């Protein structure tokens, strides 16, 4: 954490350091640490879990005990037509049962006879149940189960979203590193061109070299300056792109300063940063992949919906039974002689709506299962392809390193021959151009290698340390 604070200090006050030409390297690990901790999109991804937790809380609310009070009164021309009070306390359960207690107190001149109760009111305690449709599964039970699946699915989706942000951020870092290395190449060869131009000009003044060599050396010098300026602009654009991912804890964006440079030894720690060093393709279990786990939770949720729709094909048979008493404090006052009971039966004749809902639920479930199978194959093939690509990059890196070394040897030999008068400036420039071209190819190949590592990190959804 102290290291992060130091780097943030350098990012914010880099202008003061740049005046003293003090450079500080921002490593890939530190950069991704900032992105994961402070980037708004990462924080937005965390809201997915908060939203799912809120939905779970809402679903659990369907099982909260409830108190209901109804009071109705009518009075006209000094006559109290009726005065009705009805209070109910309900306790829903996980299955299609509901316990309730009731108090009813009614009076009035024109009260419906069935609403007549004792002077001190009438108490009731009983149970209502859905005996067919809604007994083993109902809307509130299905909503709670699905909300639990959703919160697990949200955790997996959140990890995928965070890895997507880190992947895009790492690509920006690798581009920044590539353009920095290219600028350094052009800077070093600009020095060579300046030395060669001064030497050729001096030789021309002394009569040892023709004027055409001076002209050619000048053209080569300007060409190096032009390439350096192009590389400088590319580096500035890359640093601005990188700044899009740099934020402070208070949601303040940070601009990357000129004295902050990339870590040129990134190739030595990229595996550690991405935790690829711990990744083994042979031990890679596709079932533990966040995308597959997310789809698994989605399938489980859709399966709950299918069971609910299947249950809706049953007839609706609801029954209730309530013990009645005037003296609820006396336990023996509740007996089977005083009760209120009821039963309700409903059954659509054709069940077309219910059968249609079930068919749609089965289609959604099959669609998710097909997606799950396809995604498994897709992820496996992508991981294998990236692994093969990385193996090829290792071979290509060896080839390009040898080519750079050999071109460097040719250039040194040609320069010695030139100063001994056994070669021409044209050949020296040609050798140098080929060396620059090969070094740029090596930098580009390294960038492709880094991007392949990042692609493996993204495809396998590997977690990095906080």
Short mmCIF file of C-alpha atoms in Angstrom, two decimals:
data_model
loop_
_atom_site.label_atom_id
_atom_site.label_comp_id
_atom_site.label_asym_id
_atom_site.label_seq_id
_atom_site.Cartn_x
_atom_site.Cartn_y
_atom_site.Cartn_z
CA UNK A 1 0.00 0.00 0.00
CA UNK A 2 2.89 2.36 0.76
CA UNK A 3 4.20 1.68 -2.71
CA UNK A 4 0.80 2.64 -4.22
CA UNK A 5 0.78 5.90 -2.26
CA UNK A 6 4.28 6.69 -3.49
CA UNK A 7 3.33 6.09 -7.11
CA UNK A 8 0.20 8.22 -6.74
CA UNK A 9 2.37 10.98 -5.36
CA UNK A 10 4.61 10.69 -8.40
CA UNK A 11 1.62 10.73 -10.74
CA UNK A 12 0.15 13.85 -9.16
CA UNK A 13 3.33 15.83 -8.65
CA UNK A 14 5.39 14.41 -11.49
CA UNK A 15 5.92 17.84 -13.01
CA UNK A 16 8.13 18.83 -10.12
CA UNK A 17 10.24 15.72 -10.58
CA UNK A 18 10.34 16.05 -14.36
CA UNK A 19 12.07 19.38 -13.99
CA UNK A 20 14.90 17.51 -12.31
CA UNK A 21 14.65 14.74 -14.92
CA UNK A 22 13.98 12.07 -12.30
CA UNK A 23 12.19 9.12 -13.89
CA UNK A 24 10.18 6.51 -12.02
CA UNK A 25 8.88 3.23 -13.45
CA UNK A 26 5.25 2.25 -13.05
CA UNK A 27 5.10 -1.54 -13.07
CA UNK A 28 2.26 -3.55 -14.56
CA UNK A 29 1.40 -4.98 -11.13
CA UNK A 30 1.14 -1.51 -9.55
CA UNK A 31 -0.88 -0.19 -12.45
CA UNK A 32 -3.41 -3.04 -12.36
CA UNK A 33 -3.56 -2.66 -8.57
CA UNK A 34 -4.77 0.92 -9.03
CA UNK A 35 -7.28 -0.08 -11.66
CA UNK A 36 -8.75 -2.85 -9.53
CA UNK A 37 -8.95 -0.64 -6.45
CA UNK A 38 -10.16 2.69 -7.83
CA UNK A 39 -11.50 2.47 -11.39
CA UNK A 40 -15.21 3.49 -11.54
CA UNK A 41 -16.12 0.60 -13.85
CA UNK A 42 -14.69 -1.87 -11.32
CA UNK A 43 -16.79 -0.19 -8.63
CA UNK A 44 -19.75 -0.40 -10.98
CA UNK A 45 -19.14 -4.14 -11.37
CA UNK A 46 -19.34 -4.47 -7.60
CA UNK A 47 -22.85 -2.99 -7.77
CA UNK A 48 -24.00 -6.16 -9.53
CA UNK A 49 -23.56 -8.05 -6.26
CA UNK A 50 -25.24 -5.27 -4.28
CA UNK A 51 -28.21 -5.39 -6.65
CA UNK A 52 -28.52 -9.18 -6.28
CA UNK A 53 -28.34 -8.90 -2.49
CA UNK A 54 -31.14 -6.35 -2.61
CA UNK A 55 -33.24 -8.74 -4.74
CA UNK A 56 -32.57 -11.55 -2.25
CA UNK A 57 -33.69 -9.29 0.61
CA UNK A 58 -36.83 -8.46 -1.37
CA UNK A 59 -37.57 -12.14 -2.00
CA UNK A 60 -37.17 -12.94 1.71
CA UNK A 61 -39.67 -10.20 2.42
CA UNK A 62 -42.41 -12.46 1.03
CA UNK A 63 -42.04 -14.57 4.19
CA UNK A 64 -42.22 -11.65 6.62
CA UNK A 65 -45.05 -11.82 9.19
CA UNK A 66 -47.81 -9.32 8.46
CA UNK A 67 -50.30 -7.36 10.50
CA UNK A 68 -53.47 -6.22 8.76
CA UNK A 69 -56.15 -4.03 10.29
CA UNK A 70 -59.42 -3.14 8.57
CA UNK A 71 -61.77 -0.64 10.12
CA UNK A 72 -65.04 0.33 8.48
CA UNK A 73 -67.76 2.56 9.94
CA UNK A 74 -70.98 4.11 8.64
CA UNK A 75 -73.11 6.68 10.51
CA UNK A 76 -76.03 8.63 9.07
CA UNK A 77 -78.69 10.84 10.82
CA UNK A 78 -77.52 9.94 14.30
CA UNK A 79 -77.73 6.25 13.43
CA UNK A 80 -74.70 3.99 13.54
CA UNK A 81 -75.31 1.70 10.59
CA UNK A 82 -72.25 -0.43 11.32
CA UNK A 83 -68.87 -0.33 13.01
CA UNK A 84 -66.54 -3.12 11.90
CA UNK A 85 -63.00 -3.90 13.07
CA UNK A 86 -60.98 -6.79 11.74
CA UNK A 87 -57.32 -7.40 12.72
CA UNK A 88 -55.20 -10.22 11.30
CA UNK A 89 -51.68 -11.47 12.07
CA UNK A 90 -50.25 -13.75 9.34
CA UNK A 91 -47.10 -15.88 9.23
CA UNK A 92 -46.28 -17.19 5.73
CA UNK A 93 -44.17 -20.36 5.53
CA UNK A 94 -41.76 -21.73 2.94
CA UNK A 95 -44.33 -24.14 1.57
CA UNK A 96 -47.95 -23.36 0.68
CA UNK A 97 -49.06 -22.94 4.30
CA UNK A 98 -49.96 -19.81 6.20
CA UNK A 99 -50.69 -19.47 9.91
CA UNK A 100 -52.87 -16.64 11.10
CA UNK A 101 -54.59 -15.18 14.13
CA UNK A 102 -57.65 -12.97 13.86
CA UNK A 103 -59.65 -10.59 16.01
CA UNK A 104 -63.08 -9.38 14.88
CA UNK A 105 -65.38 -6.91 16.64
CA UNK A 106 -68.53 -5.65 14.91
CA UNK A 107 -71.68 -3.79 15.97
CA UNK A 108 -74.35 -1.50 14.48
CA UNK A 109 -78.05 -1.25 13.66
CA UNK A 110 -77.80 -2.54 10.14
CA UNK A 111 -74.95 -5.02 10.52
CA UNK A 112 -75.03 -8.06 8.26
CA UNK A 113 -76.23 -10.93 10.48
CA UNK A 114 -73.24 -13.12 9.61
CA UNK A 115 -70.94 -10.40 11.01
CA UNK A 116 -72.52 -10.52 14.47
CA UNK A 117 -69.93 -11.36 17.13
CA UNK A 118 -69.91 -11.37 20.94
CA UNK A 119 -69.74 -8.05 22.74
CA UNK A 120 -66.03 -8.40 23.54
CA UNK A 121 -65.23 -9.58 20.01
CA UNK A 122 -64.38 -12.91 18.46
CA UNK A 123 -60.90 -14.45 18.24
CA UNK A 124 -59.73 -16.96 15.67
CA UNK A 125 -56.54 -18.96 15.11
CA UNK A 126 -56.00 -21.23 12.18
CA UNK A 127 -54.20 -22.22 9.05
CA UNK A 128 -54.71 -21.88 5.30
CA UNK A 129 -53.09 -24.18 2.78
CA UNK A 130 -52.76 -24.69 -0.96
CA UNK A 131 -53.22 -28.45 -1.22
CA UNK A 132 -52.39 -28.94 -4.90
CA UNK A 133 -51.08 -25.95 -6.87
CA UNK A 134 -48.65 -24.01 -4.72
CA UNK A 135 -48.02 -26.60 -2.01
CA UNK A 136 -44.52 -27.85 -2.93
CA UNK A 137 -43.55 -24.79 -5.00
CA UNK A 138 -45.12 -21.37 -5.37
CA UNK A 139 -44.19 -17.88 -6.52
CA UNK A 140 -42.63 -16.72 -3.25
CA UNK A 141 -40.68 -19.98 -2.84
CA UNK A 142 -39.44 -19.81 -6.45
CA UNK A 143 -38.50 -16.14 -6.09
CA UNK A 144 -36.39 -16.86 -3.00
CA UNK A 145 -34.58 -19.79 -4.62
CA UNK A 146 -33.92 -17.80 -7.79
CA UNK A 147 -32.66 -14.82 -5.78
CA UNK A 148 -30.09 -17.09 -4.10
CA UNK A 149 -28.96 -18.35 -7.51
CA UNK A 150 -28.83 -14.77 -8.81
CA UNK A 151 -26.48 -13.63 -6.06
CA UNK A 152 -24.11 -16.54 -6.80
CA UNK A 153 -24.36 -15.79 -10.50
CA UNK A 154 -23.66 -12.11 -9.81
CA UNK A 155 -20.41 -13.00 -8.01
CA UNK A 156 -19.20 -14.92 -11.04
CA UNK A 157 -20.31 -12.18 -13.46
CA UNK A 158 -18.59 -9.58 -11.30
CA UNK A 159 -15.29 -11.44 -11.57
CA UNK A 160 -15.70 -11.62 -15.35
CA UNK A 161 -16.41 -7.89 -15.56
CA UNK A 162 -13.42 -6.99 -13.39
CA UNK A 163 -11.13 -9.20 -15.47
CA UNK A 164 -12.45 -7.53 -18.62
CA UNK A 165 -11.46 -4.11 -17.24
CA UNK A 166 -8.04 -5.37 -16.14
CA UNK A 167 -7.55 -6.93 -19.57
CA UNK A 168 -8.30 -3.67 -21.37
CA UNK A 169 -6.09 -1.77 -18.93
CA UNK A 170 -3.20 -4.18 -19.51
CA UNK A 171 -3.50 -3.73 -23.28
CA UNK A 172 -3.13 0.02 -22.78
CA UNK A 173 -0.07 -0.58 -20.62
CA UNK A 174 1.51 -2.86 -23.22
CA UNK A 175 0.91 -0.31 -25.98
CA UNK A 176 2.47 2.36 -23.76
CA UNK A 177 5.48 0.10 -23.20
CA UNK A 178 5.79 -0.64 -26.93
CA UNK A 179 5.79 3.01 -27.97
CA UNK A 180 8.21 3.87 -25.18
CA UNK A 181 10.65 1.20 -26.42
CA UNK A 182 10.24 2.42 -30.01
CA UNK A 183 11.00 5.97 -28.94
CA UNK A 184 14.13 4.76 -27.13
CA UNK A 185 15.28 2.95 -30.29
CA UNK A 186 14.87 6.06 -32.42
CA UNK A 187 16.58 8.19 -29.72
CA UNK A 188 19.65 5.95 -29.63
CA UNK A 189 20.00 5.84 -33.42
CA UNK A 190 19.47 9.60 -33.64
CA UNK A 191 22.68 9.98 -31.63
CA UNK A 192 24.47 7.70 -34.10
CA UNK A 193 23.15 9.74 -37.03
CA UNK A 194 24.29 13.01 -35.43
CA UNK A 195 27.79 11.61 -34.79
CA UNK A 196 28.00 10.26 -38.34
CA UNK A 197 26.82 13.55 -39.85
CA UNK A 198 29.42 15.57 -37.88
CA UNK A 199 32.16 13.11 -38.81
CA UNK A 200 31.22 13.13 -42.49
CA UNK A 201 31.01 16.91 -42.53
CA UNK A 202 34.44 17.19 -40.91
CA UNK A 203 35.86 14.70 -43.43
CA UNK A 204 34.34 16.75 -46.27
CA UNK A 205 35.87 19.96 -44.91
CA UNK A 206 39.23 18.18 -44.79
CA UNK A 207 38.77 16.89 -48.34
CA UNK A 208 38.54 13.22 -47.37
CA UNK A 209 34.86 12.74 -48.29
CA UNK A 210 32.78 13.98 -51.22
CA UNK A 211 29.90 16.42 -50.65
CA UNK A 212 27.37 13.75 -51.61
CA UNK A 213 28.21 11.85 -48.41
CA UNK A 214 27.47 14.94 -46.35
CA UNK A 215 24.10 15.30 -48.09
CA UNK A 216 23.26 11.65 -47.51
CA UNK A 217 24.27 11.89 -43.83
CA UNK A 218 22.06 14.97 -43.45
CA UNK A 219 19.09 13.21 -45.04
CA UNK A 220 19.60 10.24 -42.75
CA UNK A 221 19.78 12.56 -39.70
CA UNK A 222 16.52 14.30 -40.62
CA UNK A 223 14.87 10.94 -41.24
CA UNK A 224 15.85 9.82 -37.73
CA UNK A 225 14.48 13.06 -36.28
CA UNK A 226 11.23 12.57 -38.17
CA UNK A 227 10.84 8.99 -36.90
CA UNK A 228 11.63 10.08 -33.36
CA UNK A 229 8.96 12.80 -33.49
CA UNK A 230 6.39 10.28 -34.76
CA UNK A 231 7.35 7.88 -31.96
CA UNK A 232 7.06 10.70 -29.40
CA UNK A 233 3.51 11.53 -30.49
CA UNK A 234 2.53 7.84 -30.36
CA UNK A 235 3.92 7.63 -26.83
CA UNK A 236 1.98 10.72 -25.73
CA UNK A 237 -1.27 9.27 -27.13
CA UNK A 238 -0.58 5.93 -25.45
CA UNK A 239 0.08 7.63 -22.09
CA UNK A 240 -3.19 9.56 -22.39
CA UNK A 241 -5.02 6.33 -23.13
CA UNK A 242 -3.38 4.77 -20.09
CA UNK A 243 -4.54 7.71 -17.96
CA UNK A 244 -8.14 6.66 -18.64
CA UNK A 245 -7.59 3.82 -16.18
CA UNK A 246 -5.89 5.84 -13.43
CA UNK A 247 -8.17 7.16 -10.70
CA UNK A 248 -7.91 8.14 -7.05
CA UNK A 249 -10.07 6.81 -4.26
CA UNK A 250 -12.33 9.89 -4.39
CA UNK A 251 -13.18 9.23 -8.06
CA UNK A 252 -10.68 11.81 -9.28
CA UNK A 253 -8.95 10.98 -12.59
CA UNK A 254 -5.14 11.12 -12.64
CA UNK A 255 -3.06 12.29 -15.59
CA UNK A 256 0.16 10.41 -16.23
CA UNK A 257 3.17 12.71 -16.07
CA UNK A 258 6.13 12.63 -18.42
CA UNK A 259 8.59 11.42 -15.79
CA UNK A 260 6.60 8.23 -15.24
CA UNK A 261 7.84 5.49 -17.55
CA UNK A 262 6.82 1.85 -18.07
CA UNK A 263 8.76 -1.03 -16.61
CA UNK A 264 11.04 -2.27 -19.40
CA UNK A 265 11.55 -5.55 -17.49
CA UNK A 266 7.84 -6.39 -17.69
CA UNK A 267 8.62 -9.62 -19.51
CA UNK A 268 10.23 -10.95 -16.33
CA UNK A 269 7.15 -10.50 -14.13
CA UNK A 270 4.13 -10.60 -16.46
CA UNK A 271 3.36 -14.22 -15.51
CA UNK A 272 3.48 -13.38 -11.82
CA UNK A 273 1.26 -10.32 -12.29
CA UNK A 274 -1.40 -12.28 -14.16
CA UNK A 275 -0.94 -15.36 -11.94
CA UNK A 276 -0.29 -17.29 -15.13
CA UNK A 277 2.63 -18.95 -13.37
CA UNK A 278 0.01 -20.85 -11.34
CA UNK A 279 -2.08 -21.73 -14.39
CA UNK A 280 -1.76 -25.29 -15.65
CA UNK A 281 -3.68 -26.21 -18.78
CA UNK A 282 -3.76 -29.88 -17.82
CA UNK A 283 -5.35 -29.10 -14.44
CA UNK A 284 -7.70 -26.49 -15.90
CA UNK A 285 -11.24 -27.48 -14.86
CA UNK A 286 -13.76 -25.90 -17.17
CA UNK A 287 -16.51 -26.46 -14.58
CA UNK A 288 -14.81 -23.97 -12.25
CA UNK A 289 -14.69 -21.26 -14.92
CA UNK A 290 -16.75 -18.23 -13.77
CA UNK A 291 -18.66 -18.10 -17.06
CA UNK A 292 -19.63 -21.78 -16.83
CA UNK A 293 -20.55 -21.41 -13.16
CA UNK A 294 -22.63 -18.35 -14.02
CA UNK A 295 -24.46 -20.28 -16.73
CA UNK A 296 -24.93 -23.16 -14.28
CA UNK A 297 -26.67 -20.85 -11.81
CA UNK A 298 -28.76 -19.48 -14.67
CA UNK A 299 -29.81 -23.02 -15.63
CA UNK A 300 -30.71 -23.79 -12.01
CA UNK A 301 -32.84 -20.65 -11.88
CA UNK A 302 -34.60 -21.52 -15.14
CA UNK A 303 -35.18 -25.04 -13.84
CA UNK A 304 -36.96 -23.56 -10.81
CA UNK A 305 -39.11 -21.52 -13.19
CA UNK A 306 -39.91 -24.69 -15.17
CA UNK A 307 -41.00 -26.50 -12.01
CA UNK A 308 -43.21 -23.54 -11.05
CA UNK A 309 -44.86 -23.50 -14.47
CA UNK A 310 -45.37 -27.27 -14.28
CA UNK A 311 -46.98 -26.90 -10.87
CA UNK A 312 -49.39 -24.36 -12.33
CA UNK A 313 -50.93 -27.18 -14.39
CA UNK A 314 -52.41 -28.62 -11.18
CA UNK A 315 -55.86 -27.57 -10.02
CA UNK A 316 -55.97 -24.80 -7.45
CA UNK A 317 -57.35 -26.28 -4.23
CA UNK A 318 -57.14 -23.94 -1.24
CA UNK A 319 -58.47 -24.79 2.20
CA UNK A 320 -58.56 -23.00 5.54
CA UNK A 321 -59.60 -23.88 9.05
CA UNK A 322 -59.91 -21.53 12.03
CA UNK A 323 -60.72 -22.21 15.67
CA UNK A 324 -63.09 -19.61 17.18
CA UNK A 325 -63.25 -18.42 20.77
CA UNK A 326 -64.37 -15.53 22.95
CA UNK A 327 -61.70 -16.19 25.58
CA UNK A 328 -58.36 -16.78 23.86
CA UNK A 329 -56.46 -16.73 27.18
CA UNK A 330 -58.10 -20.01 28.16
CA UNK A 331 -56.30 -22.72 26.19
CA UNK A 332 -59.20 -25.20 26.35
CA UNK A 333 -61.54 -22.66 24.78
CA UNK A 334 -60.31 -23.66 21.33
CA UNK A 335 -62.28 -26.76 20.31
CA UNK A 336 -63.59 -28.33 17.15
CA UNK A 337 -67.17 -27.31 17.92
CA UNK A 338 -66.43 -23.64 17.21
CA UNK A 339 -64.75 -23.11 13.89
CA UNK A 340 -64.79 -21.34 10.58
CA UNK A 341 -63.63 -23.32 7.52
CA UNK A 342 -63.64 -23.00 3.79
CA UNK A 343 -62.44 -24.60 0.61
CA UNK A 344 -61.88 -23.22 -2.90
CA UNK A 345 -61.34 -25.12 -6.16
CA UNK A 346 -60.33 -23.72 -9.56
CA UNK A 347 -59.32 -25.42 -12.78
CA UNK A 348 -59.15 -23.85 -16.27
CA UNK A 349 -60.70 -26.26 -18.76
CA UNK A 350 -58.07 -26.05 -21.48
CA UNK A 351 -54.99 -24.86 -19.51
CA UNK A 352 -53.72 -23.11 -22.63
CA UNK A 353 -52.04 -20.28 -20.73
CA UNK A 354 -50.38 -22.68 -18.28
CA UNK A 355 -49.25 -25.06 -21.02
CA UNK A 356 -47.87 -22.13 -23.02
CA UNK A 357 -45.93 -20.83 -20.01
CA UNK A 358 -44.46 -24.28 -19.40
CA UNK A 359 -43.43 -24.62 -23.03
CA UNK A 360 -41.70 -21.23 -22.96
CA UNK A 361 -39.93 -22.16 -19.71
CA UNK A 362 -38.64 -25.39 -21.27
CA UNK A 363 -37.41 -23.50 -24.35
CA UNK A 364 -35.50 -21.00 -22.20
CA UNK A 365 -33.98 -23.87 -20.20
CA UNK A 366 -32.88 -25.71 -23.36
CA UNK A 367 -31.44 -22.50 -24.79
CA UNK A 368 -29.33 -21.99 -21.64
CA UNK A 369 -28.15 -25.62 -21.71
CA UNK A 370 -27.10 -25.31 -25.36
CA UNK A 371 -25.29 -22.06 -24.54
CA UNK A 372 -23.52 -23.81 -21.67
CA UNK A 373 -22.29 -26.65 -23.88
CA UNK A 374 -21.17 -24.27 -26.63
CA UNK A 375 -19.39 -21.97 -24.18
CA UNK A 376 -17.43 -24.87 -22.66
CA UNK A 377 -16.07 -25.90 -26.05
CA UNK A 378 -15.38 -22.28 -26.99
CA UNK A 379 -13.41 -21.56 -23.80
CA UNK A 380 -11.39 -24.78 -24.07
CA UNK A 381 -10.46 -24.05 -27.67
CA UNK A 382 -9.54 -20.44 -26.88
CA UNK A 383 -7.31 -21.48 -23.99
CA UNK A 384 -5.59 -24.12 -26.14
CA UNK A 385 -5.14 -21.64 -29.00
CA UNK A 386 -3.58 -19.03 -26.71
CA UNK A 387 -1.25 -21.64 -25.19
CA UNK A 388 -0.06 -22.67 -28.66
CA UNK A 389 0.34 -19.03 -29.60
CA UNK A 390 2.50 -18.38 -26.54
CA UNK A 391 4.69 -21.39 -27.33
CA UNK A 392 5.16 -20.06 -30.86
CA UNK A 393 6.09 -16.60 -29.53
CA UNK A 394 8.92 -18.15 -27.50
CA UNK A 395 10.37 -19.69 -30.66
CA UNK A 396 9.87 -16.47 -32.64
CA UNK A 397 11.55 -14.44 -29.89
CA UNK A 398 14.67 -16.58 -30.15
CA UNK A 399 14.78 -16.09 -33.91
CA UNK A 400 14.26 -12.33 -33.74
CA UNK A 401 16.89 -11.98 -30.97
CA UNK A 402 19.46 -13.74 -33.14
CA UNK A 403 18.55 -11.59 -36.13
CA UNK A 404 18.94 -8.38 -34.10
CA UNK A 405 22.30 -9.57 -32.83
CA UNK A 406 23.52 -10.44 -36.33
CA UNK A 407 22.36 -7.14 -37.83
CA UNK A 408 24.15 -5.33 -35.01
CA UNK A 409 27.34 -7.20 -35.85
CA UNK A 410 26.97 -6.32 -39.54
CA UNK A 411 26.44 -2.64 -38.72
CA UNK A 412 29.51 -2.48 -36.47
CA UNK A 413 31.64 -4.14 -39.14
CA UNK A 414 30.31 -1.81 -41.84
CA UNK A 415 31.01 1.27 -39.71
CA UNK A 416 34.63 0.17 -39.15
CA UNK A 417 35.07 -0.39 -42.88
CA UNK A 418 33.51 3.03 -43.58
CA UNK A 419 35.91 4.90 -41.32
CA UNK A 420 38.79 2.92 -42.87
CA UNK A 421 37.60 4.07 -46.28
CA UNK A 422 36.63 0.58 -47.43
CA UNK A 423 32.84 1.11 -47.47
CA UNK A 424 30.28 3.76 -48.33
CA UNK A 425 27.84 5.77 -46.22
CA UNK A 426 25.00 4.23 -48.22
CA UNK A 427 25.87 0.73 -46.98
CA UNK A 428 26.21 1.95 -43.38
CA UNK A 429 22.78 3.58 -43.54
CA UNK A 430 21.33 0.47 -45.13
CA UNK A 431 22.73 -1.78 -42.39
CA UNK A 432 21.46 0.61 -39.72
CA UNK A 433 17.97 0.80 -41.27
CA UNK A 434 17.73 -3.00 -41.30
CA UNK A 435 18.83 -3.11 -37.66
CA UNK A 436 16.21 -0.50 -36.67
CA UNK A 437 13.55 -2.38 -38.62
CA UNK A 438 14.43 -5.64 -36.89
CA UNK A 439 14.48 -4.05 -33.43
CA UNK A 440 11.03 -2.60 -34.05
CA UNK A 441 9.83 -6.04 -35.13
CA UNK A 442 11.24 -7.46 -31.91
CA UNK A 443 9.36 -4.81 -29.90
CA UNK A 444 6.15 -5.52 -31.83
CA UNK A 445 6.60 -9.26 -31.26
CA UNK A 446 7.07 -8.66 -27.54
CA UNK A 447 3.89 -6.61 -27.51
CA UNK A 448 2.00 -9.45 -29.22
CA UNK A 449 3.46 -11.84 -26.65
CA UNK A 450 2.19 -9.64 -23.80
CA UNK A 451 -1.25 -9.38 -25.39
CA UNK A 452 -1.43 -13.16 -25.71
CA UNK A 453 -0.65 -13.42 -21.99
CA UNK A 454 -3.41 -10.93 -21.27
CA UNK A 455 -5.76 -12.89 -23.53
CA UNK A 456 -5.07 -16.06 -21.54
CA UNK A 457 -5.73 -14.10 -18.34
CA UNK A 458 -9.04 -12.91 -19.78
CA UNK A 459 -10.14 -16.21 -21.36
CA UNK A 460 -9.38 -18.35 -18.30
CA UNK A 461 -10.61 -15.53 -15.98
CA UNK A 462 -7.57 -15.86 -13.72
CA UNK A 463 -7.79 -13.90 -10.47
CA UNK A 464 -5.02 -11.53 -9.44
CA UNK A 465 -4.19 -10.57 -5.89
CA UNK A 466 -5.73 -7.42 -4.44
#
